[in-house]
Each structure stands twice: as C-alpha cells, then as structure tokens.
Coordinates of C-alpha atoms and ligand atoms in Angstrom, one line a residue:
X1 CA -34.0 18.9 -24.1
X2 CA -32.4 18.0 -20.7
X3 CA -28.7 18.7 -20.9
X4 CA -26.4 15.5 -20.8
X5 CA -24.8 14.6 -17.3
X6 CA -21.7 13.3 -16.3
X7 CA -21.1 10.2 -16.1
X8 CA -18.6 8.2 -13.6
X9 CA -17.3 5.0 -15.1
X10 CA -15.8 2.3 -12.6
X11 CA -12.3 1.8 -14.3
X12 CA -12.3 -1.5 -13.2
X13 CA -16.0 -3.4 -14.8
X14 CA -16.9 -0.1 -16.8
X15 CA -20.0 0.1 -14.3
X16 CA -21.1 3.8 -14.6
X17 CA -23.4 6.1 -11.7
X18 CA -24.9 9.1 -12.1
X19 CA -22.8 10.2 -8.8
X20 CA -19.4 9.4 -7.4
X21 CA -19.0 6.7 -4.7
X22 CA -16.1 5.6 -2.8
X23 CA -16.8 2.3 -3.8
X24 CA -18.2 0.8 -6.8
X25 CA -21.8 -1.3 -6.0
X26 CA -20.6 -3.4 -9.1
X27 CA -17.5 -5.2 -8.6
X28 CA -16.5 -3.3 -5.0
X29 CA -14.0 -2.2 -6.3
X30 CA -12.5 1.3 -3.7
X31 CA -11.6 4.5 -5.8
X32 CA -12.2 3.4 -9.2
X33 CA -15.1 5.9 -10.2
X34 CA -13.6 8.2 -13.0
X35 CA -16.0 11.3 -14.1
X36 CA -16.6 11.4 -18.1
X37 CA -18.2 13.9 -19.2
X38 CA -20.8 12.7 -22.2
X39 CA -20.1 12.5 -25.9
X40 CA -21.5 15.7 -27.8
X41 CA -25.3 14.2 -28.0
X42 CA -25.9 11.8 -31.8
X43 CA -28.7 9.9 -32.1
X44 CA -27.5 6.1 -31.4
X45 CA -29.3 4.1 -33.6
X46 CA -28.7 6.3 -36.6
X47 CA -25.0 6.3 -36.0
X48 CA -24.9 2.4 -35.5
X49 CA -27.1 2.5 -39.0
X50 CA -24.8 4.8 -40.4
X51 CA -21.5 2.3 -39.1
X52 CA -23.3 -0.7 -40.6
X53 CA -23.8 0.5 -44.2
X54 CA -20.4 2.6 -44.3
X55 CA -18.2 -0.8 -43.7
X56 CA -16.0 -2.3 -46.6
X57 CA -15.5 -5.8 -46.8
X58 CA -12.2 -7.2 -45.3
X59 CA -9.7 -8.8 -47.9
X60 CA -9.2 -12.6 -46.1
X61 CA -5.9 -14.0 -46.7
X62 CA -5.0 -17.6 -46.6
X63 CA -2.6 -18.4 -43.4
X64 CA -0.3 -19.7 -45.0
X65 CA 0.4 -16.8 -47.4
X66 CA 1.2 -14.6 -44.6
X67 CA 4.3 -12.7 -44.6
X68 CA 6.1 -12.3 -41.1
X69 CA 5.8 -8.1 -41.3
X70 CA 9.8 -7.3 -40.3
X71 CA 12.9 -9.6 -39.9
X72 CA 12.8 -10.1 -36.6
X73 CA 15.4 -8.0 -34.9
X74 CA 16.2 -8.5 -31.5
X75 CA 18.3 -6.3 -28.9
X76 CA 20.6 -8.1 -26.5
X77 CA 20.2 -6.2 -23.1
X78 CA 23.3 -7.4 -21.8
X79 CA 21.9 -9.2 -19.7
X80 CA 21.4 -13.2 -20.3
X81 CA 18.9 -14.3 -18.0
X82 CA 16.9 -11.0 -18.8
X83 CA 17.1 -12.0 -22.5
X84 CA 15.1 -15.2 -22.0
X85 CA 12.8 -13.7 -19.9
X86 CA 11.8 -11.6 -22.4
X87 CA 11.8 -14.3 -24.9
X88 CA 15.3 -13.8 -26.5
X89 CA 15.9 -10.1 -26.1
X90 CA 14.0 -6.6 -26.7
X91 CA 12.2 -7.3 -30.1
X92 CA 12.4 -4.2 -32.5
X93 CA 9.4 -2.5 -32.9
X94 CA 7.8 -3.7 -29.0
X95 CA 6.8 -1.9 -26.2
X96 CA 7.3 -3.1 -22.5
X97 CA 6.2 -2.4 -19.4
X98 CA 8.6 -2.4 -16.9
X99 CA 6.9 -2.3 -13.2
X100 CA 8.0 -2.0 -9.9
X101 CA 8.5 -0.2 -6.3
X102 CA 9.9 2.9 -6.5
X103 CA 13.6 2.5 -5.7
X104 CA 13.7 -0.8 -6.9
X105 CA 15.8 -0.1 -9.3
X106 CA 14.3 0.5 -12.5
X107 CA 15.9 3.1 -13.8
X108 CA 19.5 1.6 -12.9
X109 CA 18.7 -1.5 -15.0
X110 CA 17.6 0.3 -17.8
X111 CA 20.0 3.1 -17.8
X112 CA 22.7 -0.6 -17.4
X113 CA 20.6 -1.5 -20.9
X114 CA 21.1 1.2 -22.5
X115 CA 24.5 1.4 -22.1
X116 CA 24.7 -2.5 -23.4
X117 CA 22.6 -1.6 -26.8
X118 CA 23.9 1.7 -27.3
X119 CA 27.6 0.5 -28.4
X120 CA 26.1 -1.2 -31.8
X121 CA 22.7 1.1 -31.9
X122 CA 20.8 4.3 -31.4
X123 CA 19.4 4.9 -27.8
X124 CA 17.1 7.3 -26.7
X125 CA 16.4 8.0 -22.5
X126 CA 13.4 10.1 -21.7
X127 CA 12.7 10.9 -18.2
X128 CA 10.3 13.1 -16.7
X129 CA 11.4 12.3 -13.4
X130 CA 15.4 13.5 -13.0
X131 CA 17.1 15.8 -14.3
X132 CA 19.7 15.5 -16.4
X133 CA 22.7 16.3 -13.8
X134 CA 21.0 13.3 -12.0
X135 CA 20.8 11.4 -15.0
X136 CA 24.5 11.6 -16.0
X137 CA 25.7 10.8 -12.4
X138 CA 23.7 7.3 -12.6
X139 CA 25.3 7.2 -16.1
X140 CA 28.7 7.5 -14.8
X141 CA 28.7 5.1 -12.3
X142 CA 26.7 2.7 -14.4
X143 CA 30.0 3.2 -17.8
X144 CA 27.2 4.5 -20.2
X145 CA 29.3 6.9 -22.1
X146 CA 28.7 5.8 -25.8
X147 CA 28.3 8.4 -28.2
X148 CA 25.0 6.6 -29.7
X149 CA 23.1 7.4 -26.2
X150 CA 21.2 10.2 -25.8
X151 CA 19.1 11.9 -23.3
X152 CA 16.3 14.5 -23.0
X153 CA 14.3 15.5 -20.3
X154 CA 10.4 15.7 -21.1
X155 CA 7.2 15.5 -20.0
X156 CA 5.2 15.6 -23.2
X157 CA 3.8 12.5 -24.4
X158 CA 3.4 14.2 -27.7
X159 CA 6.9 15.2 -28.2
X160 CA 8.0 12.0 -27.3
X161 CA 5.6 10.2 -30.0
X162 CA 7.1 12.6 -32.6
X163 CA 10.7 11.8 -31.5
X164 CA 9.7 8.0 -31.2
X165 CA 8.5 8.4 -34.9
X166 CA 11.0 9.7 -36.5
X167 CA 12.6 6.8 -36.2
X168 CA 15.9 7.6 -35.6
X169 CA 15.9 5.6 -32.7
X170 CA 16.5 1.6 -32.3
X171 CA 15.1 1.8 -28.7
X172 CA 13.5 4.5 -26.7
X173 CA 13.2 4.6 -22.4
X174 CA 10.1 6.3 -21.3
X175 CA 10.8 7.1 -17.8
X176 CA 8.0 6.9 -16.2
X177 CA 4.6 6.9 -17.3
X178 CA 2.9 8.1 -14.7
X179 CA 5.0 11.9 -15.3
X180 CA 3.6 12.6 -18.7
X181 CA 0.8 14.6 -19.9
X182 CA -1.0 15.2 -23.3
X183 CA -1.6 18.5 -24.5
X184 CA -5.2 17.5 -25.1
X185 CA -6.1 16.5 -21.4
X186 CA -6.1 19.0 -19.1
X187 CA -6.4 16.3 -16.1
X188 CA -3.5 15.6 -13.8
X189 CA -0.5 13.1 -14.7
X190 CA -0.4 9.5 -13.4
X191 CA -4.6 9.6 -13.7
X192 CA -6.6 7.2 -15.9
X193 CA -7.4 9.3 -19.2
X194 CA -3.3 10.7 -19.4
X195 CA -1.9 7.1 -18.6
X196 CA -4.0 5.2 -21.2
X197 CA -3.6 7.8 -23.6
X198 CA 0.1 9.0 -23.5
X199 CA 0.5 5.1 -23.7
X200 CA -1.8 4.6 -26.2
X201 CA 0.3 7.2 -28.3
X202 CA 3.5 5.8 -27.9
X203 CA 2.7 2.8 -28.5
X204 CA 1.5 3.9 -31.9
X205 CA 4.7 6.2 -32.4
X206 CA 6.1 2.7 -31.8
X207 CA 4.5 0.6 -34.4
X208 CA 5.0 3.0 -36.8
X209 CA 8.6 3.3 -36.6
X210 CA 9.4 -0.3 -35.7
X211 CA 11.1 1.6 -32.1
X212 CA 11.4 -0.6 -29.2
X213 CA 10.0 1.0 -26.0
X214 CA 10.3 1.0 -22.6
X215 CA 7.9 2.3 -20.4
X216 CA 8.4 2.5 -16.5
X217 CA 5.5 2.2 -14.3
X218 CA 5.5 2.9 -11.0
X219 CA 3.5 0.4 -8.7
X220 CA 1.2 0.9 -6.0
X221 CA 1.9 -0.4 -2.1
X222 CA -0.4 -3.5 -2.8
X223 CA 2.0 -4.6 -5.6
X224 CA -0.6 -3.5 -8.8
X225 CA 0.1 -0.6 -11.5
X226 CA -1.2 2.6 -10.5
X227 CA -3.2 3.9 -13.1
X228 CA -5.4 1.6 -15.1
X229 CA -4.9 -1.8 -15.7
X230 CA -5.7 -1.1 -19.3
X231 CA -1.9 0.3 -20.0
X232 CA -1.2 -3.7 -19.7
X233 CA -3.5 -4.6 -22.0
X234 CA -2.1 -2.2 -24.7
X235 CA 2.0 -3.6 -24.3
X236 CA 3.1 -6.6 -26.1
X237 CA 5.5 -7.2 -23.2
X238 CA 5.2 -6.8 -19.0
X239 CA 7.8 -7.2 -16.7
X240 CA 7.6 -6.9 -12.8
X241 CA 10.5 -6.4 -11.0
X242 CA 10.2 -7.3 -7.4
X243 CA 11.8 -7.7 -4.3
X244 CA 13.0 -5.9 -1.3
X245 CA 14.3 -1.9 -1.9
X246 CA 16.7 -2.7 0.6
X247 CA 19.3 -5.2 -0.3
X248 CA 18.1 -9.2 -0.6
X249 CA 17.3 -10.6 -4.4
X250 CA 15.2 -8.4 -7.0
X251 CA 13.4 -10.3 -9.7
X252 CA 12.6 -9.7 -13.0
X253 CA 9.8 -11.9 -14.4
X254 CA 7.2 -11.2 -17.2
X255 CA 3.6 -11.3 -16.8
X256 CA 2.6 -11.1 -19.9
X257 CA 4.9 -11.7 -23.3
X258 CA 3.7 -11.8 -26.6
X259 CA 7.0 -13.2 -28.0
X260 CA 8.1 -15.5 -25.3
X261 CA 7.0 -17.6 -22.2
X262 CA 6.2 -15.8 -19.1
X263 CA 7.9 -18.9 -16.9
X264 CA 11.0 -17.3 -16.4
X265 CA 12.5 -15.1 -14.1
X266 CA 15.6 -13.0 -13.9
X267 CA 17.4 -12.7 -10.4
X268 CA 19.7 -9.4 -9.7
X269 CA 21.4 -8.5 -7.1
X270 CA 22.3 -4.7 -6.4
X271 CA 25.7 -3.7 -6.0
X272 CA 28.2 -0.4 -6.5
X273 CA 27.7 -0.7 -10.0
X274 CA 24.2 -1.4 -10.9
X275 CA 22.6 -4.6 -10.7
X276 CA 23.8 -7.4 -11.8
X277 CA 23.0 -11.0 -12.1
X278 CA 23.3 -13.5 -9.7
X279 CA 24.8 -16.6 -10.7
X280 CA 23.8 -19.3 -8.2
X281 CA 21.3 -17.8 -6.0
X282 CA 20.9 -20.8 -3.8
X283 CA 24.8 -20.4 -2.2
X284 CA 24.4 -17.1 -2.0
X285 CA 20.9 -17.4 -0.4
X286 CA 22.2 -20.5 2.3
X287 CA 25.9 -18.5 3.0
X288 CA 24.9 -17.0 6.6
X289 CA 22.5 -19.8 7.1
X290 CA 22.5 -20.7 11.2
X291 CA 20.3 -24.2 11.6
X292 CA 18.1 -22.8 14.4
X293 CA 14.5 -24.0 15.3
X294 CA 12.2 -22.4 12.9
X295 CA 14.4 -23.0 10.0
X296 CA 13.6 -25.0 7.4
X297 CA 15.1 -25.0 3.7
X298 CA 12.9 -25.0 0.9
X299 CA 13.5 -26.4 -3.2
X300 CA 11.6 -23.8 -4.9
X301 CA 11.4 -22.5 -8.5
X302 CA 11.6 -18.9 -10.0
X303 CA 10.7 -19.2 -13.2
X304 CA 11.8 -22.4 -14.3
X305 CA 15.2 -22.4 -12.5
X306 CA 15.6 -24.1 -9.1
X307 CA 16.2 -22.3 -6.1
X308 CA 17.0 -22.9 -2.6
X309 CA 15.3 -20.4 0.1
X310 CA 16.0 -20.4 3.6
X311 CA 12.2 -20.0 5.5
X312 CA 12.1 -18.8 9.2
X313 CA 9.1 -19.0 11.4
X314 CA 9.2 -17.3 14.8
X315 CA 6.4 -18.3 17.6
X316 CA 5.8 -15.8 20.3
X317 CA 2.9 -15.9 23.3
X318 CA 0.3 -13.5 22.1
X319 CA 0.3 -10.7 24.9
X320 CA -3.3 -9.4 24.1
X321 CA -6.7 -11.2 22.8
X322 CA -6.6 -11.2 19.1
X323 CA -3.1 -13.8 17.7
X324 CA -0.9 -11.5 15.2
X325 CA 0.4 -13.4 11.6
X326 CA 2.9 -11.6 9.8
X327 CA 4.4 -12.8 6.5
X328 CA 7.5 -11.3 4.5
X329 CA 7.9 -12.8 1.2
X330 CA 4.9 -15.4 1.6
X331 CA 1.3 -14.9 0.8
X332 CA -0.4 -14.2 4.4
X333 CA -3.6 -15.9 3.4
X334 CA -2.0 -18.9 2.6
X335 CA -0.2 -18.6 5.6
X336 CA -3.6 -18.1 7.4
X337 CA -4.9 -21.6 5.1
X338 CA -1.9 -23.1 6.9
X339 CA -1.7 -22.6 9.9
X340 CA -6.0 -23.8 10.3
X341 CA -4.6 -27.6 9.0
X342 CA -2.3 -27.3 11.3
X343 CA -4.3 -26.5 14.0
X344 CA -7.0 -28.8 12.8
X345 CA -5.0 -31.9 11.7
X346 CA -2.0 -32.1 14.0
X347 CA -3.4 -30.9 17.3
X348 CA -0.4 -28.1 17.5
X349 CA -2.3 -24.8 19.3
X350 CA -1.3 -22.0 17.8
X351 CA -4.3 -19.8 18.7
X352 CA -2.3 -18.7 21.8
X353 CA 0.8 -17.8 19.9
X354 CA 1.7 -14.8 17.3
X355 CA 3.4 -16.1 14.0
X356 CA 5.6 -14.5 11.8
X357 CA 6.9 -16.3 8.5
X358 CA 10.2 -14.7 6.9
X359 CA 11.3 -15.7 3.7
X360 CA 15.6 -14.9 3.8
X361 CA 16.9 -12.8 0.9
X362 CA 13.9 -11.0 0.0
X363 CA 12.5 -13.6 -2.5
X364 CA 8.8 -13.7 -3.0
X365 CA 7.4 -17.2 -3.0
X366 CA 5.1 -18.1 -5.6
X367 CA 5.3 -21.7 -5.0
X368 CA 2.5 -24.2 -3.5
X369 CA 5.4 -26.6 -2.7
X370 CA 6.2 -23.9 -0.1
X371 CA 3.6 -25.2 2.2
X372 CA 5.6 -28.2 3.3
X373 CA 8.5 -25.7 4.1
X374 CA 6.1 -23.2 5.7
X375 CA 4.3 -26.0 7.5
X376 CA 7.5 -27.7 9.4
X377 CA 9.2 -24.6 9.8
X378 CA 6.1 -23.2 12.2
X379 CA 5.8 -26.6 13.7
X380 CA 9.7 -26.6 14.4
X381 CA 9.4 -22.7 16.1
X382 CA 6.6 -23.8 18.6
X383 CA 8.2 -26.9 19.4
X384 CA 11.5 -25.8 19.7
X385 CA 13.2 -28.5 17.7
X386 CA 15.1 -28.1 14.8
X387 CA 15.2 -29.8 11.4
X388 CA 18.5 -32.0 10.7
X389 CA 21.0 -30.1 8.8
X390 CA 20.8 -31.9 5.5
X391 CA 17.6 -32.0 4.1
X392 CA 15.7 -29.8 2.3
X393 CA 11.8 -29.8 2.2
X394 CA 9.0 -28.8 -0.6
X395 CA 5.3 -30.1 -1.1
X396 CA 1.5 -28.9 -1.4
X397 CA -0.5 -29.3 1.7
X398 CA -4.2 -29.9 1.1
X399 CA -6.9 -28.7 3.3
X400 CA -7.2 -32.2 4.6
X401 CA -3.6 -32.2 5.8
X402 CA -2.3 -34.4 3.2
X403 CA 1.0 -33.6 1.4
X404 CA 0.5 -33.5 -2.5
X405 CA 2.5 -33.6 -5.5
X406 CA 4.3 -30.3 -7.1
X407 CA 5.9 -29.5 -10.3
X408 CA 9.3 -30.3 -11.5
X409 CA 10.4 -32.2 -8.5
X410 CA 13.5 -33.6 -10.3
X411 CA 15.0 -29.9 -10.9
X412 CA 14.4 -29.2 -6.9
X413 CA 16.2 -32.7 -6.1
X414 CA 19.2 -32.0 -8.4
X415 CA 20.1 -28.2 -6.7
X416 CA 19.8 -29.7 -3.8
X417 CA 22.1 -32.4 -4.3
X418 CA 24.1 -30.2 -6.1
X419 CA 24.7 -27.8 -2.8
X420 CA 25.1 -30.8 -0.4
X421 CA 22.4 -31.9 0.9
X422 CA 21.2 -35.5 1.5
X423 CA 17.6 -36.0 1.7
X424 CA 14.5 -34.1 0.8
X425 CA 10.8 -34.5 3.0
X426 CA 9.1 -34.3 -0.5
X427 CA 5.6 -36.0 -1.7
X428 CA 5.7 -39.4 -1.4
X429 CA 4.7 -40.0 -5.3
X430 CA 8.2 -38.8 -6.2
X431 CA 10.2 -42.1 -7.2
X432 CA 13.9 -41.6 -5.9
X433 CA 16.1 -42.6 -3.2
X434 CA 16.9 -38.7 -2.2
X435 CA 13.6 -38.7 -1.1
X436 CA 12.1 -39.4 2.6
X437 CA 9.1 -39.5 1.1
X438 CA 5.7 -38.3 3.0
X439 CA 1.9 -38.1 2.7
X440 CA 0.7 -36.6 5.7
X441 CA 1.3 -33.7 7.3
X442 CA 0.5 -35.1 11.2
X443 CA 2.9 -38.2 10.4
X444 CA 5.8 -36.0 8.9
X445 CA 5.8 -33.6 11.8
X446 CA 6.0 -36.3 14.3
X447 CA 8.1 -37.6 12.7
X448 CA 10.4 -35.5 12.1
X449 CA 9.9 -32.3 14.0
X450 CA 8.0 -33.5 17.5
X451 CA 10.2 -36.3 18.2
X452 CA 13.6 -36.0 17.4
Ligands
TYD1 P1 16.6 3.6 -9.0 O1 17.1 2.8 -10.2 O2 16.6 5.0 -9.2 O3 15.1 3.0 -8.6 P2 13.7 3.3 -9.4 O4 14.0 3.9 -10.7 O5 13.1 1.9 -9.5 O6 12.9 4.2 -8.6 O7 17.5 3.3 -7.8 C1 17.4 2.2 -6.9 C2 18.4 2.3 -5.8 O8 19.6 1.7 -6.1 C3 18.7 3.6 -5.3 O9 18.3 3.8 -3.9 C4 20.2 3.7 -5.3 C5 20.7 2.4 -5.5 N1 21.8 2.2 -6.4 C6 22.9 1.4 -6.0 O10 22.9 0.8 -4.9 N2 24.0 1.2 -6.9 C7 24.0 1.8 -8.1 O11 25.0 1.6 -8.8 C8 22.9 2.6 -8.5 C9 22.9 3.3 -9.8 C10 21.8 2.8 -7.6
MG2 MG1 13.5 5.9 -11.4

C-alpha cells in the first residue's frame, strides 16, 4: 500500500494540495498553505458507520426550563467606557481577545485592569514576553501594588491551563498568545497548530473553572490577527485596539461580543500613567485646529458616541507620470471611489495632482458620512479656498455624485452644537434648521467651496 502523503491545508477555505504554493489556487489567498501530515490510515466509511451506530440520543429540554448556568458575575475594569464596550464589564468565566499593534498599549491597559480588579479579587498576569523586572517597573508606574495580584513568567500553554484550572483565580492575563507553546507540538510559537491549540486549551481551563481570560494577540501590519483567524472564532469576546503608536487617540472597540453589542467604542489617550480615558474627544481633537484650505470638520461616530474630527487634504502637482494618493486614518479605496466622482461629476482635475487625506488625532474612520468631509476638504485643497469657520460637514456620496442620508444625524448635530458651531452641510433629508441642507455633490462644492 502507498504510504500516505502530506497534505497542505490553506488556513484560510481549508483547500488542501499535494504541494506547497505561495498562493492558494482556491481563494488566493498568499502564505496560507500549512503542511499536515495525514491521520494514522482507518478505513472512512467504517469509522463513519462505526460514529453512526455508537451515538446516544440527546436529552431535549424545553426553553423555558433552562437554567442560566452561573450568576452572572461581572468584573469592573475600572474603566467605564471600556465596561460597555464589553457589554457591562469582564463576565466571569469569558475569554477575550485583546488585539492590536505592538506598542499600542496592550499590556499597559491590562496591567491598569488588573490593578482595578485586583483590590476586591484574585488576579493572575502571565507573560511570555517580559520579564518580570520589566513587569514590575510597568506595575509601579501603573499603582498595581495589591497583594491579590500575582505574576509568573511562562511560556507553557499547559502550565497555564492547569493554573487557569485550579481556579484560584477570578481573572487570568495571557500575555501574548503568539509566545506560547504546547508540549505536544513541536512546531514554532505564533504558527497555526500552537495558536489554535494553546487557545483552544485555555479556553477550556477557562470554562471549567468559570476564570475570565485575557488573551493578547499581536496583529499583523495589514491590521488582521497573525495566526489563524480561527482563535476568533473560539473567544466569546474580541476587542481591537487601534490607533496611532505614537500619541493621537487609541480605541478600544469589540468585534465580536457574545454578551454585549459590538457598537461601542472606548477612546484612551496615553499619558505618564497609563492610558486613560478621554472625556470629550471632540475639544480635545479641535484644540490646535488652524482653519486653513483643506480643512474641513467632520460629525462622525465611534461606536455610538458622536465625535468631531478634524480632516486635512493636501493637493500637490504630481512631479512624475503616475498621481500618488495617500490616506492616514481613511480607507485609501474609498478615497480612490472619491476622488473618480469628483473627477467625473464636478469637473475638478485631479489627475495632475498627488492627494494625501489626513485624519487629525490618529482616529480611524469607519464612517460613510465621511465622504462629504473627505469630498470638500480635497475640493477646498485644490482650490485653495477654505470652509467658513462654523460648520461642520458629514454625508454619503453615491457613485452618481449625489449626497445620501447617514445614521444618527441628530447625535452629530447636537456635538456639534454643543462645541459651537452653527451649521452643518448635511443630507438634505435631515429636517432641522442647523442644517444647510445638500443633495449634490457639484452644487455643494460650488457652492460652498468654488465660489466663496
Ligand atoms: P505596551 O503596553 O507595552 O504596548 P503593547 O503591549 O501593546 O506592545 O506599551 C505601549 C507604549 O506606551 C510603550 O511604548 C510605552 C508607553 N507608555 C507610556 O507612555 N506611559 C505609561 O505609563 C506606560 C506604562 C507605557
Ligand atoms: Mg506588550
């Protein structure tokens, strides 16, 4: 009998070759082929056979008799706006996925967390990462000095399952993921089989022991978690934190919640003592505003909070052949969408001329009613004209150049009335004397930008 071959299984659609490609023919996936080496040969059918008749019936119970399992306990993290992110506070007995850039500032937060629970409960922090001289000094700086935290340096997903087991623990940090190994996988850490099954066991240790874990994940340049996508599957809870490394906003929002919404967001801002939480975003974000050309303000949302962001476009002659479009904090294809309405609806040329969008503070926009903002603010650049001081500005543009109706427009209006300003370029289905209302992206810009 032929021996069995390898097999390499495209992490990302579970297409599997007989040889490794760079790229999977499936889904196109780059570098997602992951050897396996075959199950000791069985004979399928006879296995499924055996499976079929070896089955006991499930015991059905009516909905309504259902007991919730444990009182549901929740964790305060100290941190309000955190809390509702993640639905009212770390739930006992749930494990979270906490991802982000290294340097973000992941393990401050959760080291600032820990110091928060530990005062009324047991806290555990595992990291494979530091050392525990490194540990302390973040621990100093951060006032985590309770008697109920404890640290341990480790590696081993299996050693941190058994600690996670005993119990002993209202919430453990697993710092990160990607450092650990288990015994019985001799492949490196941070690949496929150790990150889905050092999670995998954790999360059991978890469940077991009603613990709440932590787990840090780093993330890859493009923004997604390295290793496989399936770790996200497993958690009850993921967060993202995002944002610059380097001073501006960082935001916490969750991706995926099984005990809450995932419309929220958490904004922090870094200082001498950890993070913290920033209180009204909008003055902060607006204080070193200077109302140039190319500045436009925008009435956006994170999470379900309004927020006012400064947007800055800058137009430059393009010095060789191909036009260069550069986006910080703004999604570049979109920006690319844009900037063909304009060319094709409002006659600007921008073919001639290098873009770049900058979004002030570090805030990533995840907002259609951006467009407007984006729109004006690359239409005020080229021409050189600037915006009156008072309004603020959000809608959808459509591919037709037509300006459509976003989401919680009332919210937007009231920050910016509350900060001072005195009329918004909004959608003209919005019913409200704030509001110059618009419809079209060629009248608004002549309007308003060309003319003035
Ligand atoms: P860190 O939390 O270690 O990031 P991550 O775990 O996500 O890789 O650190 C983030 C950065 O924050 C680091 O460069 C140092 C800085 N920092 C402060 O500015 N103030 C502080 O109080 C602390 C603890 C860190
Ligand atoms: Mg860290």
């Amino acid at each position: 009998m032929a021996k069995p071959h390898a097999q390499f299984v495209c992490q990302t659609c579970g297409a599997s070759y007989p040889k490794w490609t760079g790229r999977c023919a499936n889904c196109g996936t780059w570098n997602s082929l992951v050897e396996q080496l075959p199950e000791p040969a069985r004979d399928e059918k006879s296995a499924v056979g055996r499976s079929q008749l070896s089955g006991q019936l499930l015991q059905p119970i009516a909905m309504r008799d259902l007991e919730t399992s444990a009182r549901e306990t929740r964790y305060s993290t100290g941190f309000p706006d955190l809390d509702v992110v993640l639905g009212g506070g770390i739930l006992a007995g749930s494990v979270s996925l906490l991802a982000g850039q290294p340097g973000i500032g992941k393990s401050t937060i959760l080291m600032q967390i820990c110091a928060h629970i530990s005062r009324g409960h047991s806290v555990l922090y595992v990291s494979g990462e530091e050392s525990a001289s490194q540990v302390k000094l973040r621990a100093l700086r951060l006032g985590a000095d309770s008697d109920q935290l404890k640290f341990a340096s480790s590696t081993s997903a299996n050693d941190i399952a058994k600690t996670i087991a005993t119990g002993d623990f209202n919430l453990v940090i697993v710092d990160s993921i990607q450092t650990l190994t288990i015994a019985e996988i001799s492949s490196a850490p941070g690949g496929v089989a150790q990150v889905t099954n050092c999670g995998n066991l954790i999360i059991r240790a978890a469940k077991a022991s009603n613990t709440a874990v932590i787990i840090v994940g780093h993330v890859t340049k493009e923004g997604t978690l390295a290793g496989p996508k399936v770790l996200e599957h497993l958690v009850d809870v993921v967060l993202n934190f995002e944002g610059d490394r380097y001073g501006g906003f960082k935001v916490i929002r969750a991706v995926k919640n099984r005990f809450g919404s995932t419309s929220e967001a958490a904004i922090f801002a870094m200082g001498k003592t950890g993070l913290s939480e920033v209180k009204n975003p909008s003055a902060t974000l607006l204080a070193e505003r200077h109302n140039t050309d190319g500045s436009i303000i925008l009435a956006t949302l994170e999470g379900t909070r309004p927020l006012l962001v400064e947007i800055q476009a800058l137009a430059t002659p393009t010095s060789y052949g191909y036009p260069k479009r550069t986006a910080s904090g703004f999604d570049l294809n979109r920006l690319n969408l844009l900037l063909a309405v304009l060319e094709r609806r409002t006659k600007l040329t921008l073919s001639d001329k290098d873009i770049f969008i900058n979004v002030v503070g570090g805030m990533k926009l995840q907002d259609s009613a951006a467009d407007l903002a984006v729109c004006l603010a690359i239409a005020s650049a080229v021409a050189g004209r600037k915006l009156a001081e008072d309004y603020v500005v959000f809608g959808e543009v459509g591919l037709g150049g037509e300006v459509r109706s976003v989401f919680r427009p009332d919210q937007r209006i009231a920050e910016a009335k509350k900060l001072g300003f005195k009329h918004a370029i909004a959608p003209a289905t919005i019913k409200d004397s704030f509001v110059i209302p618009v419809s079209d992206l060629r009248e608004t810009l002549i309007k308003y930008v060309n003319e003035r």
